[in-house]
Coordinates of C-alpha atoms and ligand atoms in Angstrom, one line a residue:
M52 CA 124.3 49.9 80.9
E53 CA 121.8 48.5 78.4
I54 CA 118.1 49.3 78.0
K55 CA 116.4 45.9 78.1
N56 CA 112.8 46.6 77.2
Q57 CA 111.7 47.4 73.7
L58 CA 109.3 50.2 74.7
L59 CA 112.1 51.9 76.6
K60 CA 114.6 51.5 73.7
D61 CA 112.1 53.1 71.4
I62 CA 111.7 56.1 73.7
Y63 CA 115.5 56.5 73.8
D64 CA 115.8 56.3 70.0
L65 CA 113.0 58.8 69.6
A66 CA 114.8 61.3 71.9
R67 CA 118.1 60.8 70.1
S68 CA 116.6 61.2 66.6
R69 CA 114.7 64.3 67.7
D70 CA 117.7 65.9 69.4
P71 CA 120.8 64.2 67.9
H72 CA 123.3 66.7 69.4
K73 CA 122.4 66.7 73.0
P74 CA 124.8 64.2 74.6
E75 CA 124.2 65.2 78.3
F76 CA 120.5 64.9 77.8
H77 CA 120.9 61.4 76.2
Q78 CA 123.1 60.3 79.1
A79 CA 120.6 61.4 81.8
L80 CA 117.7 59.9 79.9
K81 CA 119.5 56.5 79.4
E82 CA 120.4 56.3 83.0
L83 CA 116.7 56.7 83.9
L84 CA 115.3 54.3 81.3
V85 CA 117.7 51.5 82.2
S86 CA 116.2 51.6 85.7
L87 CA 112.6 51.6 84.6
H88 CA 112.7 48.1 83.1
P89 CA 111.0 46.4 86.1
V90 CA 108.3 49.2 86.2
V91 CA 107.4 48.7 82.6
E92 CA 107.2 44.9 83.1
K93 CA 105.2 45.1 86.4
Q94 CA 102.9 48.1 85.7
P95 CA 102.6 48.6 81.9
Q96 CA 99.5 50.7 82.4
L97 CA 101.7 53.4 84.0
C98 CA 103.3 54.0 80.6
S99 CA 100.1 54.1 78.6
R100 CA 98.7 57.3 77.2
G101 CA 102.1 58.2 76.0
V102 CA 103.5 59.0 79.4
L103 CA 107.1 58.3 78.4
E104 CA 106.8 60.2 75.1
R105 CA 105.4 63.2 77.0
L106 CA 107.9 62.9 79.8
I107 CA 111.0 63.3 77.5
E108 CA 109.6 66.4 75.8
P109 CA 109.9 69.6 77.9
E110 CA 106.6 71.5 78.2
R111 CA 108.4 74.6 77.1
L112 CA 112.0 75.5 76.2
I113 CA 112.8 79.2 76.1
Q114 CA 115.9 80.6 74.5
F115 CA 116.7 84.3 74.5
R116 CA 119.3 87.0 73.8
V117 CA 120.9 88.7 76.8
A118 CA 122.6 91.9 75.7
W119 CA 124.6 93.9 78.3
R120 CA 127.4 96.4 78.5
D121 CA 130.8 95.5 80.0
R122 CA 133.0 97.9 82.0
S123 CA 134.6 99.4 78.9
G124 CA 131.2 100.2 77.4
E125 CA 131.4 97.4 74.9
T126 CA 128.1 95.5 74.1
R127 CA 128.2 91.8 74.9
V128 CA 125.6 89.2 73.9
N129 CA 125.0 85.9 75.7
R130 CA 122.4 83.2 75.2
G131 CA 119.9 82.7 78.0
Y132 CA 117.7 79.7 78.6
R133 CA 114.8 78.4 80.7
V134 CA 113.4 74.9 80.3
Q135 CA 110.1 74.3 81.9
F136 CA 110.3 70.6 81.8
N137 CA 107.3 69.2 83.7
S138 CA 104.6 70.7 85.9
A139 CA 102.5 67.6 86.7
I140 CA 103.2 67.7 90.4
G141 CA 103.6 71.5 91.0
P142 CA 105.0 74.8 89.6
Y143 CA 108.2 74.6 87.6
K144 CA 111.2 74.7 90.0
G145 CA 114.9 74.6 89.5
G146 CA 118.1 76.7 89.5
L147 CA 119.9 79.0 87.1
R148 CA 123.4 78.2 85.9
F149 CA 125.8 80.9 84.6
H150 CA 128.8 79.1 83.0
P151 CA 130.4 79.2 79.6
S152 CA 129.6 75.5 79.1
V153 CA 125.8 76.1 79.3
N154 CA 124.0 75.0 76.2
S155 CA 120.6 73.5 75.4
S156 CA 121.8 70.0 76.0
V157 CA 123.1 70.8 79.5
I158 CA 119.9 72.7 80.4
K159 CA 117.7 69.9 79.2
F160 CA 119.6 67.2 81.1
L161 CA 119.4 69.4 84.3
G162 CA 115.7 70.1 83.8
F163 CA 115.0 66.4 83.2
E164 CA 116.9 65.4 86.3
Q165 CA 115.2 68.1 88.4
T166 CA 111.8 66.7 87.6
F167 CA 112.6 63.4 89.4
K168 CA 114.6 65.0 92.1
N169 CA 111.8 67.4 93.0
S170 CA 109.4 64.4 93.0
L171 CA 111.6 62.6 95.5
T172 CA 111.5 65.5 98.0
G173 CA 107.8 64.8 98.5
L174 CA 107.0 68.5 98.0
P175 CA 104.7 69.7 95.2
L176 CA 107.4 71.0 92.8
G177 CA 107.6 70.5 89.1
G178 CA 110.9 70.4 87.2
A179 CA 112.8 73.3 85.5
K180 CA 116.3 74.7 84.9
G181 CA 117.8 77.7 83.2
G182 CA 120.9 79.8 82.8
A183 CA 123.2 81.4 80.3
D184 CA 126.6 80.8 78.7
F185 CA 127.9 83.8 80.6
D186 CA 131.1 83.5 82.5
P187 CA 131.1 85.3 85.8
H188 CA 134.8 84.7 86.5
G189 CA 136.8 87.9 86.4
K190 CA 133.7 90.1 86.0
S191 CA 133.2 93.2 88.2
D192 CA 130.3 93.5 90.5
D193 CA 128.7 96.1 88.2
E194 CA 129.1 93.7 85.2
I195 CA 127.4 90.9 87.2
M196 CA 124.5 93.2 88.1
S197 CA 124.2 94.5 84.5
F198 CA 124.1 90.9 83.2
C199 CA 121.6 89.7 85.8
Q200 CA 119.2 92.7 85.1
S201 CA 119.3 92.0 81.4
Y202 CA 118.8 88.3 81.9
M203 CA 115.7 89.0 84.0
S204 CA 114.4 91.6 81.6
E205 CA 113.3 88.6 79.5
L206 CA 112.9 85.9 82.1
F207 CA 110.4 87.9 84.2
R208 CA 107.5 87.3 81.8
H209 CA 107.8 83.5 82.1
I210 CA 108.1 83.1 85.9
G211 CA 106.0 83.7 89.0
A212 CA 105.4 82.4 92.5
S213 CA 102.8 79.8 91.3
T214 CA 104.2 79.3 87.8
D215 CA 108.0 78.9 87.8
V216 CA 110.4 79.6 90.7
P217 CA 114.1 79.8 89.8
A218 CA 117.0 79.6 92.3
G219 CA 120.8 79.4 92.1
D220 CA 123.2 76.8 90.6
I221 CA 126.8 77.1 89.3
G222 CA 127.8 80.8 89.1
V223 CA 124.5 82.0 90.6
G224 CA 124.7 82.5 94.4
N225 CA 123.2 84.9 96.9
R226 CA 124.6 88.0 95.1
E227 CA 123.2 87.1 91.7
I228 CA 119.8 86.1 93.1
G229 CA 119.7 89.6 94.7
Y230 CA 120.2 91.3 91.4
L231 CA 117.9 89.0 89.5
Y232 CA 115.1 89.2 92.1
G233 CA 115.5 93.0 92.4
Q234 CA 114.9 93.4 88.7
Y235 CA 112.0 91.0 88.8
C236 CA 110.2 93.0 91.5
R237 CA 110.9 96.2 89.6
L238 CA 109.5 94.9 86.3
M239 CA 106.4 93.2 87.9
N240 CA 105.6 95.8 90.6
I241 CA 105.3 92.8 92.9
S242 CA 107.3 91.5 95.8
E243 CA 106.5 87.9 96.2
G244 CA 108.6 84.8 96.3
A245 CA 109.1 84.1 92.6
M246 CA 112.7 83.0 93.3
T247 CA 114.3 81.1 96.2
G248 CA 117.7 81.5 97.7
K249 CA 116.7 85.1 98.6
G250 CA 118.4 87.2 101.3
I251 CA 117.0 86.5 104.8
F252 CA 115.9 90.1 104.9
A253 CA 113.8 89.8 101.7
G254 CA 111.8 86.6 102.3
G255 CA 114.7 84.1 102.1
S256 CA 114.7 81.0 104.3
L257 CA 117.3 80.3 107.0
L258 CA 119.5 77.3 106.0
R259 CA 118.9 77.6 102.2
T260 CA 122.6 78.5 101.7
E261 CA 123.7 75.4 103.6
A262 CA 120.9 73.1 102.5
T263 CA 122.5 71.1 99.6
G264 CA 125.8 70.4 101.4
Y265 CA 124.1 69.6 104.7
G266 CA 121.5 67.4 103.0
L267 CA 124.2 65.4 101.2
C268 CA 125.8 64.6 104.6
Y269 CA 122.4 63.8 106.2
F270 CA 121.8 61.3 103.5
A271 CA 125.3 59.9 103.9
E272 CA 124.9 59.5 107.6
E273 CA 121.5 57.8 107.3
M274 CA 122.7 55.4 104.5
L275 CA 125.9 54.5 106.3
T276 CA 124.0 53.8 109.5
R277 CA 121.3 51.7 107.9
L278 CA 123.2 49.9 105.2
R279 CA 126.7 49.6 106.7
Q280 CA 126.2 50.0 110.5
T281 CA 128.8 52.8 110.5
S282 CA 128.7 56.6 110.2
L283 CA 130.7 59.5 108.8
E284 CA 132.6 59.8 112.1
G285 CA 136.3 59.2 111.5
K286 CA 135.9 58.7 107.7
K287 CA 138.3 60.2 105.2
V288 CA 136.2 62.3 102.8
V289 CA 137.2 64.0 99.5
I290 CA 135.0 66.8 98.3
S291 CA 135.5 68.3 94.8
G292 CA 134.6 71.9 94.1
S293 CA 134.8 74.8 96.5
G294 CA 131.5 76.6 95.8
N295 CA 128.2 76.6 97.7
V296 CA 127.6 72.9 97.7
A297 CA 131.2 71.9 98.5
I298 CA 131.7 74.4 101.3
Y299 CA 128.6 73.3 103.3
A300 CA 129.3 69.7 102.6
V301 CA 132.7 70.2 104.2
E302 CA 131.1 72.0 107.2
K303 CA 128.5 69.3 107.9
A304 CA 130.9 66.4 107.3
Q305 CA 133.3 67.9 109.8
A306 CA 130.5 68.5 112.3
L307 CA 129.7 64.8 112.0
G308 CA 133.3 63.9 112.8
A309 CA 134.6 63.2 109.3
R310 CA 138.1 64.2 108.2
V311 CA 137.7 66.2 104.9
I312 CA 141.1 66.1 103.3
A313 CA 140.7 67.8 99.8
V314 CA 138.7 70.4 97.9
S315 CA 139.2 71.8 94.4
D316 CA 138.2 74.3 91.7
S317 CA 138.5 74.0 88.0
D318 CA 142.2 74.9 88.0
G319 CA 143.4 72.3 90.6
Y320 CA 143.0 70.8 94.0
I321 CA 144.2 71.3 97.6
A322 CA 145.1 68.3 99.8
D323 CA 145.3 69.0 103.5
E324 CA 146.0 65.9 105.6
E325 CA 145.3 67.9 108.8
G326 CA 141.7 68.4 107.5
I327 CA 140.5 71.4 105.5
D328 CA 140.5 74.6 107.4
L329 CA 136.9 75.7 106.9
P330 CA 137.2 79.4 108.0
L331 CA 140.2 79.8 105.7
L332 CA 138.2 78.1 102.8
K333 CA 135.2 80.4 103.4
Q334 CA 137.4 83.5 103.6
I335 CA 139.1 82.7 100.3
K336 CA 136.0 81.5 98.4
E337 CA 133.1 83.4 99.9
V338 CA 134.6 86.6 101.0
E339 CA 137.5 87.3 98.7
R340 CA 136.3 85.2 95.7
L341 CA 139.9 84.0 94.9
R342 CA 141.2 80.7 93.4
I343 CA 141.7 77.6 95.6
K344 CA 145.4 77.9 95.0
E345 CA 145.4 80.8 97.5
Y346 CA 144.8 78.2 100.3
K347 CA 148.4 77.0 99.9
Q348 CA 149.7 80.5 100.1
R349 CA 148.0 80.9 103.5
K350 CA 148.6 77.4 104.7
P351 CA 151.9 76.2 103.4
S352 CA 151.6 72.7 104.9
A353 CA 148.8 72.0 102.4
V354 CA 149.6 70.6 98.9
Y355 CA 148.3 72.3 95.7
V356 CA 148.2 70.3 92.5
E357 CA 147.2 71.8 89.1
G358 CA 144.3 70.0 87.3
S359 CA 141.1 69.2 89.0
E360 CA 140.6 65.5 88.1
G361 CA 143.7 64.4 90.2
I362 CA 141.7 64.9 93.3
W363 CA 140.2 61.4 92.8
D364 CA 143.7 59.9 93.1
I365 CA 143.6 60.6 96.9
P366 CA 142.5 57.5 98.9
C367 CA 139.3 58.1 100.8
D368 CA 136.4 56.3 102.3
V369 CA 133.7 58.6 101.0
A370 CA 133.7 60.7 97.8
M371 CA 131.4 63.7 97.4
P372 CA 131.8 65.2 93.9
C373 CA 130.4 68.8 94.2
A374 CA 131.6 70.6 91.1
T375 CA 130.0 69.7 87.8
Q376 CA 128.7 67.0 85.5
N377 CA 130.9 64.1 84.4
E378 CA 133.7 65.1 86.7
I379 CA 134.3 61.4 87.7
S380 CA 135.5 59.4 84.7
K381 CA 135.9 55.7 84.5
E382 CA 139.6 56.0 85.3
S383 CA 138.9 58.1 88.4
A384 CA 136.2 55.6 89.5
E385 CA 138.7 52.8 89.1
K386 CA 141.2 54.6 91.3
L387 CA 138.7 55.4 94.0
I388 CA 137.5 51.7 94.1
R389 CA 141.1 50.4 94.2
N390 CA 141.8 52.8 97.1
G391 CA 139.0 51.2 99.2
L392 CA 136.0 53.6 98.6
I393 CA 132.9 52.8 100.7
A394 CA 130.5 55.3 99.3
L395 CA 130.1 57.9 96.6
L396 CA 127.4 60.6 96.8
E397 CA 126.7 62.9 93.9
G398 CA 126.6 66.5 95.1
S399 CA 126.9 67.8 91.6
N400 CA 124.3 66.9 89.1
M401 CA 125.3 63.8 87.1
S402 CA 128.8 63.8 88.6
C403 CA 129.8 60.4 87.1
T404 CA 130.1 59.5 83.5
A405 CA 127.9 56.5 82.4
E406 CA 131.1 54.3 82.3
A407 CA 131.9 55.3 85.9
V408 CA 128.3 54.6 87.1
Q409 CA 128.5 51.1 85.4
L410 CA 131.8 50.3 87.1
I411 CA 130.8 51.5 90.5
G412 CA 127.6 49.4 90.2
E413 CA 129.6 46.3 89.7
E414 CA 131.4 46.8 93.0
D415 CA 130.3 46.8 96.7
V416 CA 130.3 50.6 96.8
L417 CA 127.2 52.6 98.0
Y418 CA 126.4 54.9 95.1
V419 CA 123.8 57.7 95.4
P420 CA 122.8 59.6 92.3
A421 CA 122.4 63.3 92.4
K422 CA 118.6 63.3 92.2
A423 CA 118.5 61.8 95.7
A424 CA 121.8 62.9 97.2
N425 CA 121.6 66.7 96.4
A426 CA 117.9 67.1 96.8
G427 CA 118.3 69.1 100.1
G428 CA 118.8 72.3 98.2
V429 CA 115.6 72.3 96.3
A430 CA 113.8 70.8 99.3
V431 CA 114.7 73.9 101.4
S432 CA 113.7 76.0 98.4
G433 CA 110.3 74.3 98.6
L434 CA 110.2 75.2 102.3
E435 CA 111.1 78.8 101.4
M436 CA 108.1 78.9 99.0
A437 CA 105.9 77.6 101.8
Q438 CA 107.1 80.3 104.1
N439 CA 106.6 83.0 101.5
A440 CA 103.1 81.8 100.7
G441 CA 102.2 81.8 104.4
R442 CA 103.9 85.1 105.1
A443 CA 105.9 83.2 107.7
S444 CA 109.5 82.9 108.7
W445 CA 110.6 79.7 110.3
S446 CA 113.5 79.2 112.8
Y447 CA 116.9 77.7 111.7
E448 CA 116.2 74.7 113.9
K449 CA 112.8 74.0 112.4
V450 CA 114.1 74.2 108.8
D451 CA 117.1 72.0 109.8
R452 CA 114.7 69.4 111.3
M453 CA 112.6 69.4 108.2
L454 CA 115.6 69.0 105.9
Q455 CA 116.9 66.0 108.0
D456 CA 113.4 64.4 107.8
I457 CA 113.2 65.0 104.0
M458 CA 116.7 63.5 103.4
C459 CA 115.9 60.4 105.5
S460 CA 112.6 60.0 103.8
I461 CA 114.3 60.2 100.4
F462 CA 116.7 57.4 101.5
D463 CA 113.6 55.4 102.6
K464 CA 111.9 55.9 99.3
C465 CA 115.0 54.8 97.3
L466 CA 115.6 51.8 99.5
S467 CA 111.9 50.6 99.4
A468 CA 111.6 51.1 95.7
S469 CA 114.9 49.1 95.1
E470 CA 113.4 46.3 97.2
E471 CA 110.0 46.3 95.6
Y472 CA 111.4 46.2 92.1
G473 CA 114.0 43.5 92.7
A474 CA 117.2 45.4 93.1
R475 CA 117.6 45.6 96.9
G476 CA 120.1 48.2 98.0
N477 CA 120.6 49.6 94.5
L478 CA 119.9 53.3 95.3
L479 CA 120.3 54.3 91.7
V480 CA 117.5 52.1 90.6
G481 CA 115.5 53.0 93.7
A482 CA 115.8 56.8 93.1
N483 CA 114.9 56.6 89.5
I484 CA 111.9 54.4 90.1
A485 CA 110.6 56.3 93.1
G486 CA 111.1 59.7 91.4
F487 CA 109.4 58.5 88.2
L488 CA 106.3 56.8 89.8
K489 CA 104.9 60.0 91.3
V490 CA 105.4 62.0 88.2
A491 CA 103.9 59.3 86.0
K492 CA 100.9 58.9 88.2
A493 CA 100.3 62.6 88.2
M494 CA 100.5 62.7 84.4
Q495 CA 98.1 59.8 84.1
W496 CA 95.6 61.3 86.4
Q497 CA 95.6 64.6 84.5
G498 CA 94.9 63.0 81.1
V499 CA 96.8 63.8 77.9
V500 CA 97.9 67.4 78.2
Ligands
LIG291 P1 129.3 77.2 92.6 O1 129.3 78.0 91.4 O2 129.0 77.8 93.9 O3 130.6 76.3 92.7 C1 131.0 75.5 91.6 C2 132.3 74.8 92.0 O4 132.6 73.8 91.0 C3 133.4 75.8 91.9 O5 134.4 75.5 92.8 C4 133.9 75.7 90.4 O6 135.2 76.0 90.2 C5 133.7 74.2 90.3 N1 133.5 73.9 88.9 C6 132.5 74.4 88.1 N2 132.6 73.9 86.8 C7 133.6 73.1 86.8 C8 134.3 72.4 85.8 N3 133.8 72.4 84.6 N4 135.4 71.7 86.1 C9 135.9 71.7 87.4 N5 135.3 72.4 88.4 C10 134.2 73.1 88.1 O7 128.1 76.1 92.3 P2 127.3 75.1 93.3 O8 128.2 74.8 94.4 O9 126.0 75.7 93.6 O10 127.1 73.9 92.4 C11 127.9 72.7 92.3 C12 127.2 71.6 91.8 O11 126.1 71.3 92.6 C13 126.5 71.8 90.4 O12 126.6 70.5 89.7 C14 125.1 72.1 90.7 O13 124.2 71.8 89.7 C15 124.9 71.2 91.9 N6 123.8 71.6 92.8 C16 123.7 72.9 93.3 C17 122.7 73.2 94.2 C18 122.6 74.5 94.8 O14 121.6 74.7 95.6 N7 123.5 75.5 94.6 C19 121.6 72.2 94.5 C20 121.8 70.9 94.0 C21 122.9 70.6 93.1 P3 135.6 77.3 89.3 O15 135.4 78.5 90.3 O16 137.0 77.1 89.0 O17 134.7 77.3 88.2
LIG292 O1 120.2 71.4 91.1 C1 119.4 71.8 92.0 O2 118.7 71.1 92.6 C2 119.5 73.3 92.3 N1 120.4 74.0 91.7 C3 118.6 73.9 93.3 C4 117.3 74.2 92.7 C5 116.4 75.0 93.5 O3 115.3 75.4 93.0 O4 116.6 75.3 94.7

């Protein structure tokens, strides 16, 4: 993938010279800039007033110490982050990730991507991301609570219902949101929706837990119907990961008649030709918080293989990576294509390496980048914010209908932008352009700030 336009090349070089050691951020930036070539040619005025220079620079990047005490009374210190990337179209919005791989490059790429994803939802949400290099694996419940409280003891001064609204991501689920939000309310003497993904009994929205995985499948169904005159019914689907996004992608794909034959975690993968046993998966992952290997113990007919990348060797019609960034290498993409892949939808943010994206783009495979495919999670977060602001609580059916409408409208926006800018059916180009246009127009309209 080459950046063709000189202005866009200069922007990329500027970002790299300013932040030479942020490879994930460079990757996400390059992927966007490559797609913007026709916009710069057609509407150069959209890039005047330094819109691109401003867009690549976060409005604020906060880094802080998180000190906490482990179960043996030892003091531990982690590094916390929040990047408030862009507020041109609404309050900063994006998840928190607790994982040892978190660093400022990962947080910046995630916050950058979030800006365009949130734009695609059609809701008034700016872009943000945060987290810490804390590893929740093997920690006791008390340790998790202690860490969350310490993390929020700094973050609380930077967030608020109309300022910045965090949510979950890798390693941050309903339990962690509870501890984080509890500490926020205590410190602020306020009980308002400054976070999403809250418990249903504390202002949370029905369907937020399921939203990302369900949204991914709603997008897949719409795309397969409109572009291939088929559906998920009867398709063989491989879904990586076994966390929040993966579990609810399995649930909705199965409900739509697909046969989901594999899931994974960072140690290895399970292949189950009979179709993944969803109640068993939920019991192991959500209730008992065990490794995916345990599935084989309880269902001996399944196969367990060490190493997570091997999951892409399994022939399938639809691939839904739902674990982490760059989980699909060029080699994995080659295997998927050779095995007859029809569609790949990114549930995880930036699932594919740049080489994998390039390769898939050369084939007749439907490819949906994360900013479009996994936008259902943040979309329902936006609906949670609307409910909180209106002191309302909507039914499951209402939120589900709205989620379906939002995912179908994101598909429409991607397809129309791809047509308008000369790349019909290229949903990567369409998502990047449609996401960018709204943010750029909002920034132009507000002047140089
Ligand atoms: P969870 O923490 O619930 O689950 C993450 C899953 O991915 C686990 O199975 C985990 O395995 C696996 N995983 C994490 N890191 C790696 C790695 N380095 N290599 C292999 N496997 C890994 O997170 P979510 O399900 O919430 O998030 C998954 C992806 O979806 C992320 O990319 C996230 O950014 C994205 N996303 C999440 C949204 C949400 O609402 N939660 C919304 C939109 C996107 P293990 O337990 O072994 O670490
Ligand atoms: O990557 C994402 O979109 C998320 N982790 C969800 C963000 C949110 O604010 O719900």
